[in-house]
Amino acid sequence: MIYNEAIECASRENLKNLQSERLVKVVKYIYDNSPVYKQKFNKLGITPTDIKSIDDITKLPFTPKEDLRDSYPFGLFSTDIKNVAEIHVSSGTTGNPTVVGYTKRDLNLWANVAARSIACAGGKRGDIIQISYGYGLFTGGLGLHYGALRLGATIIPAATGQTKRQIKLMQDFKPRIIACTPSYILYLAEEMKALGVDPRTSSWEVGIFGSEPWSIAMRDTIDKTLNMKATDIYGLSEICGPGVAQECTAREGLHIWSDFFYPEIIDPVTNQPVPEGQPGELVITTLTKQAIPLIRYRTRDIVAITYETCKCGRTVPRLSKIKGRTDDMIVVRGINVFPTQIEHALLQVDGALPNYQLIVDREDGSLDKLEVLVEVDEKFFTDELQALENIKATIKRAIDSTIGLGVNVRLVEPKTLARTEGKSKRVIDKRNLH
Amino acid sequence: MKTISQVSIFIENTKGRLANVCGLLGDNNINIKALTIAETPEFGILRVVLNDTEKAKKVLKENGFIAKIAPVVAVEVSDTPGGLAKALKVLADNDINLEYMYGFVEKASEKALMVLKFDNVEKAIDILQKNNVSIVDDKVALGL
Ligand SMILES: [Zn+2]
C-alpha cells in the first residue's frame, strides 16, 4: 500500500519544486530563529537570499553531531522550549547526550513518515502491529507507535524484553506486523523453538527491523526461520527517529522520504558529492521541521543512493543498507557504543588506561555480544586470583553503567591484542553485516 | 635471609600457555624449583620458585609477561604422616593467616620442602622459629 501516492510517486520535477520551496522557507526560518546557525551563515558570508532552489543547498554549512552536543541541551533549537511538545535523548560518547525536540507539528510529521514507512513495509489500516522497540527516551518505540496510530493499525505496545510474554502476545492476538531490532526477532525465534513453538507458525507476516545495521544474509535467515518478510527501517533521532527511510516489499533499497528529509551523499573526507550509486556519507537536511531543524546534518552513515523509479512504483530515491560508519562507533543491540566510552570507564577503574579491544559478535539466533578484552598491566596485576576477579568485576560494572549494556570482560596477557603500527585495533566487528 | 622469592606470572588459560612459560624459562637455563597454579576458566596465576629470580624477571618482561615478585617462606617438614599437620597447627594456634602453600619439585633431603605464603611474613617467621619449625634459606632451598 502506498500511503501518500501524490508524494511518493511524484515526478522528479514536482518533488524538486517542493524541495526547493521548502528549503528556501526553512533556511529563512532557521536564520531568523537560531543564533548558532546565524553565526554559521555569517562565517560563510551567506544569507537566506542566496538560497533560491534545492541546488543551492551545497552553499550551506554542514551540521556535525558535535554541534548538537556543544549546544546542549537546547542551543540548536530554533524555537522556544515552551513550544516543544516532546523531547528525546540519546546517550553520547563522553559528556553530553544528544537532545532533540518536537513541536506538535513535528510530531505530526513524524506520525506521517512512520505511517508511510509501515505502509511501505507492507502494512495497512486494520493490521495488528506488535511494537517491540524500547519506549521512552529512545525514539524507536514511540515513533512506530505514532505511525501505526496514524495509519489506523491496532497497536500492541509490547516494548522490549519479557520474551516469553512477547511470544504469548503473538499467539493470543495474532499481530500481522512486528517491529523490533533484527537481532531481537532472531532471539524471539530461538526462544520459540525452546518453548516448542515452531517459529514458522508465527502470525507475523511483516517485520519492520532497524536501529542496528544488518545484512541481507540475516534478512534471508529471518524470512526463512519465521516465514515472514523482513524489511529494513532507517532513522536517527537527530533527524526524526524511525521513519526517515524504509524498505518496500521489493526490498531493493530504503525509500527516503525526501520531501521532508533531503539526502546528499558526499565523500566524508573531501565533502564533495559522490556519483549516484557510489557509497558515501549520508547528509540530511530537514526541510520542514520546527523545533530543531538541521541543515546538512552529517549522519556518519555510509550508504549509496539511487534515483531510479522502484518496482513498487515509488519515485522517491532509495538508500542502500548502511555499509559502514565514518567513525568507529559500533551499534550493539541498537545502542551506540564508542571506544571512547570504554576508555572513560576503564580510566575510572585504575586511573591509567590499560590496552583494550572491543569484540562485537553475533551468534546465530542470538543478540549481539560485546566483549571487552583488557590487557593486564603491571599496575593492577596482583598475585591473588580473587583480587583479579574483583578488578574484572569493577571494570565490567564501570563499562555497563557507562554504555547501558551488559558486556563480557576478559583479562588477557599483555601484547596479545593485535596491533597495527604500535596501536592496537580498538574494534573488531565479527558480525557479518555486509 | 629467612624468605625466598616467588615469581607470580599472569597467564591466559589457553592450551599450551603453561608449557610456553616453562619452555621460556628452560631455554634461559632457569630451573623451576617449585610450582603451582591458581586458575579460573579464563586466566591463571602461575607461581614459581626459581634458581635465578632476577634473570627470570628480565626474561619474562622481555617476552611480554606480567610478573610480580613476592617473599615466601620455605619450610622443611618431616616426610611422614603428620609432619605437615604439625607445622600447620602451629600457625593456626597463633592466628597466622596462611594464604596458600605448595611443594618443591625435588626433595633436598629426607624431609619435604614446602613453600608457604603469608600476608604477614615477619610474624609468621617469628612464630615458626619459636616453635622449632625448620625454615630453609635460599641457598639450601634453591641449591645454590
Ligand atoms: Zn520500492
Coordinates of N, CA, C and O in Angstrom, one line a residue, chain A residues 1 44 47 78 105 211 250 355:
Chain A
M1 N 0.8 -1.2 0.0 CA 0.0 0.0 0.0 C 0.9 1.3 0.0 O 1.9 1.3 0.7
L44 N 30.3 32.0 6.7 CA 30.4 31.6 5.3 C 30.1 32.8 4.4 O 30.2 32.7 3.2
T47 N 23.6 34.6 3.2 CA 22.3 34.9 3.9 C 21.2 34.1 3.2 O 21.4 33.6 2.1
S78 N 15.4 25.9 17.2 CA 15.0 27.1 16.5 C 13.7 27.7 17.1 O 13.1 28.5 16.5
R105 N 3.6 20.1 15.5 CA 3.7 19.9 14.0 C 4.8 18.9 13.7 O 4.6 18.1 12.7
S211 N 17.4 0.1 13.7 CA 18.2 0.6 14.8 C 19.5 -0.1 15.0 O 20.2 0.2 16.0
A250 N 9.7 -4.7 -2.4 CA 10.7 -5.1 -3.4 C 12.0 -5.3 -2.8 O 12.9 -6.1 -3.3
N355 N 45.6 -1.2 27.9 CA 45.3 -1.5 26.5 C 44.1 -2.4 26.4 O 43.9 -3.2 27.3

